[in-house]
Coordinates of C-alpha atoms in Angstrom, one line a residue:
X1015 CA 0.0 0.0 0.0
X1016 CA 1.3 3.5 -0.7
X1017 CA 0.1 6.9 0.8
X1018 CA -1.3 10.2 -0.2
X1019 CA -0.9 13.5 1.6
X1020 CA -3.1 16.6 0.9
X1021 CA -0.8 19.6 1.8
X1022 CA -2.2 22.3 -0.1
X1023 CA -4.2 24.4 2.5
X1024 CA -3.1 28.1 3.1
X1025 CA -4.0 27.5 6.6
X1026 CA -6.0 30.8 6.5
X1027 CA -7.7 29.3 10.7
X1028 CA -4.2 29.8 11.7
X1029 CA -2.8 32.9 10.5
X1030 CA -0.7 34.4 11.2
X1031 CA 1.6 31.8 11.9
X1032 CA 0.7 30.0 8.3
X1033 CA 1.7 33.9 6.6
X1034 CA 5.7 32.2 5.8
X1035 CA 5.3 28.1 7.2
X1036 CA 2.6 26.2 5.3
X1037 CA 0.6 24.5 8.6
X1038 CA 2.0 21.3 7.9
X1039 CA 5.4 22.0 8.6
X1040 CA 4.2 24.2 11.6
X1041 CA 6.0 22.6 14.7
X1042 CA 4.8 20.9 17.2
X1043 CA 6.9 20.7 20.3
X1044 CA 9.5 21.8 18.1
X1045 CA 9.0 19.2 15.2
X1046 CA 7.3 19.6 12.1
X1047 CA 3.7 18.4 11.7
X1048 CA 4.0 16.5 9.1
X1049 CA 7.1 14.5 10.8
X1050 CA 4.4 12.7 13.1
X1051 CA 2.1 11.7 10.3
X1052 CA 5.3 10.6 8.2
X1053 CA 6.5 8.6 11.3
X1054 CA 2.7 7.1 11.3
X1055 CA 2.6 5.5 7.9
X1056 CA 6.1 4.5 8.2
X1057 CA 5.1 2.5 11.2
X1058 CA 2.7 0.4 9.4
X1059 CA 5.1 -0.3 6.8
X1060 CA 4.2 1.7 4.0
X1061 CA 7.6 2.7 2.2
X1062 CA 6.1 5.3 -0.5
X1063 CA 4.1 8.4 -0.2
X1064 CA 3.0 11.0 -2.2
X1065 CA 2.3 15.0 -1.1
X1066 CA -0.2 17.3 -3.1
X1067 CA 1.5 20.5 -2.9
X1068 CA 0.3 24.4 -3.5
X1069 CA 0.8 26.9 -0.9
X1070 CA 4.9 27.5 -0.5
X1071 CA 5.6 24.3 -1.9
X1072 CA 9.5 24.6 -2.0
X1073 CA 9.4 24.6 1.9
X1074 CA 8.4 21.1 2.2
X1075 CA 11.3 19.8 -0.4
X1076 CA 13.5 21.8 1.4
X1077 CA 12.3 19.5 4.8
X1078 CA 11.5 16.4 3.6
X1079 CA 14.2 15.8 0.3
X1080 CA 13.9 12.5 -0.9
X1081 CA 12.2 10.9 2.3
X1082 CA 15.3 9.3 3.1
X1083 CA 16.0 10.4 6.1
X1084 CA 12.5 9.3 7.0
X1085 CA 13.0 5.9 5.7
X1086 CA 10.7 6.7 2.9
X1087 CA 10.6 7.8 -1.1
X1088 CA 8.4 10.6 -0.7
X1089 CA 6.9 12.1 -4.6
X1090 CA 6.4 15.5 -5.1
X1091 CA 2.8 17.1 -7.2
X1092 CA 2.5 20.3 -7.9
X1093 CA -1.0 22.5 -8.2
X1094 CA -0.6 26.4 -9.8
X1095 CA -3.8 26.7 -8.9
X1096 CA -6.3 25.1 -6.2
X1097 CA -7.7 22.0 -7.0
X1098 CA -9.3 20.7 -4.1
X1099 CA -9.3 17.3 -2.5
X1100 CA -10.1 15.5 -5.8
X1101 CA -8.3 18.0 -8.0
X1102 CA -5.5 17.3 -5.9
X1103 CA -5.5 13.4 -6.2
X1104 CA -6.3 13.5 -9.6
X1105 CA -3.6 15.2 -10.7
X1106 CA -1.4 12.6 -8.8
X1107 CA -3.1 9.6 -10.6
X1108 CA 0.5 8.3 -12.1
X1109 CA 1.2 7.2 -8.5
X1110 CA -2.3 5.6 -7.9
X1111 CA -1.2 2.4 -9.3
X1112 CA -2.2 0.7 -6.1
X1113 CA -4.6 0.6 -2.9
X1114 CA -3.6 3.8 -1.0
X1115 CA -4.1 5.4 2.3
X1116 CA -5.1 9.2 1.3
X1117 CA -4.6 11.6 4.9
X1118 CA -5.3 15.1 5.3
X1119 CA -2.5 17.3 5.8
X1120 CA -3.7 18.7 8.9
X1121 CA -4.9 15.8 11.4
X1122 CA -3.2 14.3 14.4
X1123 CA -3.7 10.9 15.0
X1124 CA -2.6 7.2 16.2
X1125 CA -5.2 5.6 14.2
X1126 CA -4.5 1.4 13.3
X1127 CA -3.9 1.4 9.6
X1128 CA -3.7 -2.2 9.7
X1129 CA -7.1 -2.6 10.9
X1130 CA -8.7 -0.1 8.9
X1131 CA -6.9 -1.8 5.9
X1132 CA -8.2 -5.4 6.7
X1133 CA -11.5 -4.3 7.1
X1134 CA -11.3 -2.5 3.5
X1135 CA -10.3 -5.7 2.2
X1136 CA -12.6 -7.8 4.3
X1137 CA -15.6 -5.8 3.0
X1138 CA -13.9 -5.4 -0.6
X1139 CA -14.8 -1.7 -0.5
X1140 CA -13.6 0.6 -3.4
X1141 CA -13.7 3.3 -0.8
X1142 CA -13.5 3.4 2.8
X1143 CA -13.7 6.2 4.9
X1144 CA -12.1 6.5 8.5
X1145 CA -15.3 7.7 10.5
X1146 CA -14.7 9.6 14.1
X1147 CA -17.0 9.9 16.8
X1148 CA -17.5 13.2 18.2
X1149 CA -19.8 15.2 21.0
X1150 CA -21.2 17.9 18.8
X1151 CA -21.5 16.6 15.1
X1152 CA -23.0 19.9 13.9
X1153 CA -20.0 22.0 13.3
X1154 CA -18.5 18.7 10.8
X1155 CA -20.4 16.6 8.1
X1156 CA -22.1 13.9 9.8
X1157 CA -21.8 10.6 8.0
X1158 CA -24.6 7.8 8.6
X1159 CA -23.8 3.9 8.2
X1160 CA -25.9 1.0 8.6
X1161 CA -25.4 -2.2 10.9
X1162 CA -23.0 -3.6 8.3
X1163 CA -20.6 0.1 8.4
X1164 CA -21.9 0.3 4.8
X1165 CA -22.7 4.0 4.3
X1166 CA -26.0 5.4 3.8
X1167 CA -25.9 8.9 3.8
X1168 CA -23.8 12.1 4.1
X1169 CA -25.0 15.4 5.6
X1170 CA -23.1 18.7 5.9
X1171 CA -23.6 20.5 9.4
X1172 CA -26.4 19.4 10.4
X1173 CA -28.9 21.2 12.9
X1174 CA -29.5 19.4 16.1
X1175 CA -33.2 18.0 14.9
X1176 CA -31.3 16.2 12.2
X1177 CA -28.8 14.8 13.8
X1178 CA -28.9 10.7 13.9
X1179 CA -25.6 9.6 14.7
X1180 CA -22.0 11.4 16.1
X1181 CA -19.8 10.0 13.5
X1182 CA -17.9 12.3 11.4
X1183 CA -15.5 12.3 8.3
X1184 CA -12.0 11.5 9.9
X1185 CA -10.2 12.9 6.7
X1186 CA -8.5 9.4 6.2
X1187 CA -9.1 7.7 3.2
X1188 CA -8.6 4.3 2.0
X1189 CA -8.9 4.2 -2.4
X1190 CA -8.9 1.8 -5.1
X1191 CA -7.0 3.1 -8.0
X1192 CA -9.9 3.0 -9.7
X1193 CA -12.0 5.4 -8.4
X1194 CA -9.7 7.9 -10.1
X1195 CA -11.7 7.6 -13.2
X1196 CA -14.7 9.1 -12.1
X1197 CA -12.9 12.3 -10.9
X1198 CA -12.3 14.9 -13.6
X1199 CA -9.2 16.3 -14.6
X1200 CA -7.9 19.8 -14.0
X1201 CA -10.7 21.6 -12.3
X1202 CA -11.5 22.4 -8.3
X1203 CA -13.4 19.1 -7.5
X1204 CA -14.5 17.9 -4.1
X1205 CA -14.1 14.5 -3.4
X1206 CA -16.5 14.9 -0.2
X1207 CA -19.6 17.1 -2.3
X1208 CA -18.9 15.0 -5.6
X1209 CA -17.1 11.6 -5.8
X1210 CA -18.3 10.4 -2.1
X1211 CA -22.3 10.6 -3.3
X1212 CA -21.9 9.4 -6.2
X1213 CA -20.2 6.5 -5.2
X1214 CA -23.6 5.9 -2.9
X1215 CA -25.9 6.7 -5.8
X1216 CA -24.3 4.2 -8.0
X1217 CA -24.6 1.6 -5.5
X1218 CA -20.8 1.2 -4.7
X1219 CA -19.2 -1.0 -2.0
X1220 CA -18.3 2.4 0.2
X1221 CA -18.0 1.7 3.7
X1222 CA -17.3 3.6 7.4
X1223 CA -14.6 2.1 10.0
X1224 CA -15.9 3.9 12.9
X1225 CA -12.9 3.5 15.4
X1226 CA -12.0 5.4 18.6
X1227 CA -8.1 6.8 17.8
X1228 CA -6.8 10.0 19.2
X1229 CA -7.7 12.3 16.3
X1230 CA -7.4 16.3 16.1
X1231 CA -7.3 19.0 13.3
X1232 CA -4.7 21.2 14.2
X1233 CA -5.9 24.0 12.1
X1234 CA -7.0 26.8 14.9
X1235 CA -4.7 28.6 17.4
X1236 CA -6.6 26.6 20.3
X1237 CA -6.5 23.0 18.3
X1238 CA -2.7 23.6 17.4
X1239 CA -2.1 24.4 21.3
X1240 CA -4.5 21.9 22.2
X1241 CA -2.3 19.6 20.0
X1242 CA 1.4 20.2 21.8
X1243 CA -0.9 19.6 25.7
X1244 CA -2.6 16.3 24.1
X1245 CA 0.9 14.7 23.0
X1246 CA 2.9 15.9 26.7
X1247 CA -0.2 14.5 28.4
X1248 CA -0.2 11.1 26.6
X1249 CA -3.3 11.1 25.3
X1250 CA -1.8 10.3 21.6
X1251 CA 0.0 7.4 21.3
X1252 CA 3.2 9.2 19.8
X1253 CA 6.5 9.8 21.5
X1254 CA 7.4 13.3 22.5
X1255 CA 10.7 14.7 20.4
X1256 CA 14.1 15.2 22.6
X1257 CA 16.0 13.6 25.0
X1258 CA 14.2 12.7 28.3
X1259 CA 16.6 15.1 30.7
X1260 CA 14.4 14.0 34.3
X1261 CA 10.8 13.0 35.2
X1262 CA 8.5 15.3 32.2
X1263 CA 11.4 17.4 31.0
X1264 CA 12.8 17.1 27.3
X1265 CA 15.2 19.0 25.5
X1266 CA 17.0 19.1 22.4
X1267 CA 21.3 19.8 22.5
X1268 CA 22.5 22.3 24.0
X1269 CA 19.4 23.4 25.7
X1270 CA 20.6 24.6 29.6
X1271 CA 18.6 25.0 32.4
X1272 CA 19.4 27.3 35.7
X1273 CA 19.3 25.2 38.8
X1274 CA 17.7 28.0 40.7
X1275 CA 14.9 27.9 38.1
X1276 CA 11.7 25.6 39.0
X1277 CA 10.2 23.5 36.5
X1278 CA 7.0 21.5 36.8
X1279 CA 4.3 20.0 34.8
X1280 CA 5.5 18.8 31.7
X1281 CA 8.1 20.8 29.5
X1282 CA 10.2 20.4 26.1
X1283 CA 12.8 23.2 25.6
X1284 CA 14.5 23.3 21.7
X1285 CA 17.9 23.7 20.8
X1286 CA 20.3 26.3 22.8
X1287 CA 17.6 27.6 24.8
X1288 CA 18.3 29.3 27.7
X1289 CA 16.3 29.4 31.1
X1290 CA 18.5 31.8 33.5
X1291 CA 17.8 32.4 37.4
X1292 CA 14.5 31.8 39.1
X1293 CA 11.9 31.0 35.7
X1294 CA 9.1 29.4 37.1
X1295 CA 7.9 26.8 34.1
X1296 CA 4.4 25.0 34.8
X1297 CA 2.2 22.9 33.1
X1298 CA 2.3 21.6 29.8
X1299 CA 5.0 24.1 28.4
X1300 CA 7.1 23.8 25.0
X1301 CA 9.6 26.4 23.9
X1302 CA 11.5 26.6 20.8
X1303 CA 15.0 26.7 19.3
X1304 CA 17.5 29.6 20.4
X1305 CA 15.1 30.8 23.0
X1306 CA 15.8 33.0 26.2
X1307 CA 14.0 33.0 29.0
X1308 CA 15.2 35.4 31.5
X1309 CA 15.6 35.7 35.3
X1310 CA 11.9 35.6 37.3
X1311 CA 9.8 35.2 34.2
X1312 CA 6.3 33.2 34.4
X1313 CA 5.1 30.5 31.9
X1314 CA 2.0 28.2 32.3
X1315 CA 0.3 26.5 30.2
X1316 CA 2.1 28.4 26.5
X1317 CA 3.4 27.5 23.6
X1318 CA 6.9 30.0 22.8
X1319 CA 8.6 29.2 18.9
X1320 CA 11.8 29.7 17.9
X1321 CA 14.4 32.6 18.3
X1322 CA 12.1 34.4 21.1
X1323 CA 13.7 36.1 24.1
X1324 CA 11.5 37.1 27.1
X1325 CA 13.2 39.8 29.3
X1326 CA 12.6 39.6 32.9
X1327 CA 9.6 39.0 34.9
X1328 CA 7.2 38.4 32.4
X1329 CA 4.1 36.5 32.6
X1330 CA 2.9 34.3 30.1
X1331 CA 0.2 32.2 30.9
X1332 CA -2.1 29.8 28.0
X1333 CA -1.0 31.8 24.9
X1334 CA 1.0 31.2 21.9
X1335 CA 3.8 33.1 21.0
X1336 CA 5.6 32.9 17.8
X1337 CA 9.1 32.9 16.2
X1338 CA 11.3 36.1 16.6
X1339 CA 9.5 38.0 19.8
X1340 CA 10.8 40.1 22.2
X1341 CA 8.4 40.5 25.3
X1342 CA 10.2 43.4 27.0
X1343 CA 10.3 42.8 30.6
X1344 CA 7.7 42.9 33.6
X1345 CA 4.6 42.1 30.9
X1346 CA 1.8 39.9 31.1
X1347 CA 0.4 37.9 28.2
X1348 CA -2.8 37.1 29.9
X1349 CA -4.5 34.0 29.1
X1350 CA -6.1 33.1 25.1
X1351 CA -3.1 35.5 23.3
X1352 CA -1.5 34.4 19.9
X1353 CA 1.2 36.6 19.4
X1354 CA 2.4 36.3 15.5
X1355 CA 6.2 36.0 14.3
X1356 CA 7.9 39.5 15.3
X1357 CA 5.7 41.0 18.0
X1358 CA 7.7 43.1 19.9
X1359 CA 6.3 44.0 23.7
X1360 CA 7.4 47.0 25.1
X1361 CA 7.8 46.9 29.1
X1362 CA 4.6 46.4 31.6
X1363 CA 2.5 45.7 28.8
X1364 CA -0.8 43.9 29.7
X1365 CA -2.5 42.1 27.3

């Protein structure tokens, strides 16, 4: 089996951090998104995938090469304009010369591909579609199956009275190469408004595997933060990046901490970041590459990217702060701020 990736989102929930790094290659604990979903398929064995590419496409050769260094061979399709989810797979049909596992560029999971590939070939679907179970189905397209996980029936955001079921489209995809023929070439094309009905008008073995994984779209501020807390707190089944320095501390070379300074909870610092005297780190806390945090600062709870320095006594607490800050000393970043790449905070700001 071989694997698809859509990448081509401009991650427009997420700006501004998706203004120069596509969301897929937005970190997370100071790794690339699109390293955990790589180090997914790779687990189950698959050896070749395939990325549909649009916005700032040249960042993700520049990451991912060749896939060797993932243990992969990783092929590169390029869009000049967007296609969407079938355009995008359409125009990578010299690849589909197999069964493949199609994911979407943007969701987090530990989902059993084995298992949701036995069950596509135990029910010899042409399609099957990774369905998710959530608490309020009317912000997603809800997706109905009967007894046998055949589907039925798909409905986009629903209101409550029509709700009959929780189960959602996961974004994972399982295709036969020849559903391809039924998509058209070079034009924006839904594969979730056109190809999916169709398939169920024309009678087609399409089917659900309705599973309980860890699964999250990272594409808001408070799912990307949610994100970093979910994988420090276990509740993914993926390990977290660095070396294990003590009891829910991880850092990346060179990274030195101050033994005045008090850190609990559960923290990942990058690569020659600096904590100096008396920083007070709590909760689920990950700060990026060439970092300094300085004497008597304050975070809980926050996400900090690379290159950021925060002067003294600052308090961060539940926010997200980007690459290149400066957060000028005795400030508070109160709780639900997402400061974008180059803030600069003068001193005793409040926000």
């Amino acid at each position: 089996m071989k694997a698809l990736i859509l990448l081509g989102g401009f991650g427009t929930r997420l700006r501004p951090f998706t203004c120069q790094t596509p969301k897929p290659l937005l970190p997370i604990l100071n790794q690339p998104f699109i390293t955990y979903q790589l180090n997914l398929l790779k687990k189950y064995g698959i050896k070749e995938v395939t990325f549909c590419l649009s916005y700032k496409a040249e960042q993700f050769n520049k990451f991912v090469g060749t896939g060797k260094n993932f243990g992969l061979k990783v092929n590169y399709v390029y869009e000049d304009k967007p296609l969407g989810t079938g355009g995008a797979i359409k125009n990578a049909e010299k690849y589909f010369d197999e069964t493949t596992i199609i994911l979407n560029g943007d969701i987090l999971t530990d989902i059993n591909i084995s298992e949701i590939m036995k069950f596509h070939n135990n029910k010899k679907a042409v399609l099957t579609i990774s369905l998710i179970r959530v608490k309020d189905p009317t912000i997603y397209g809800l997706v109905e199956t009967d007894k046998n996980q055949r589907i039925e029936k798909f409905l986009e955001k629903p209101s409550w009275d029509e709700v009959t079921c929780n189960t959602i489209n996961g974004g994972i995809y399982i295709f036969e190469p020849e559903l391809l023929s039924y998509i058209p070439p070079n034009i924006n094309y839904s594969v979730e408004r056109g190809l999916f009905p169709m398939l169920l008008e024309q009678k087609k073995n399409v089917y659900g595997y309705i599973s309980n994984p860890y699964w999250i779209d990272i594409g808001t501020v408070e799912k990307y933060k949610q994100t970093h807390f979910d994988i420090l707190n276990c509740n993914v089944n993926v390990p977290v990046p660095g070396k294990k320095l003590r009891n829910n501390v991880w850092v990346k070379n060179k990274a030195s901490i101050d033994k005045t300074s008090t850190l609990t909870g559960k923290i990942v610092l990058g690569k020659n970041t600096k904590i100096e005297q008396f920083v007070q780190l709590s909760g689920c806390v990950s700060i990026g590459c060439n970092c300094i945090i300085r004497k008597g600062s304050q975070i809980i709870d926050s996400i900090i990217l690379d290159n950021t320095v925060i002067e003294e006594g600052v308090k961060i607490e539940n926010s997200l702060i980007g690459n290149n800050c400066k957060i000028e000393s005795n400030s508070i970043i109160n709780s639900g701020n997402a400061l974008g790449d180059k803030t600069h905070l003068t001193k005793f700001s409040n926000i």
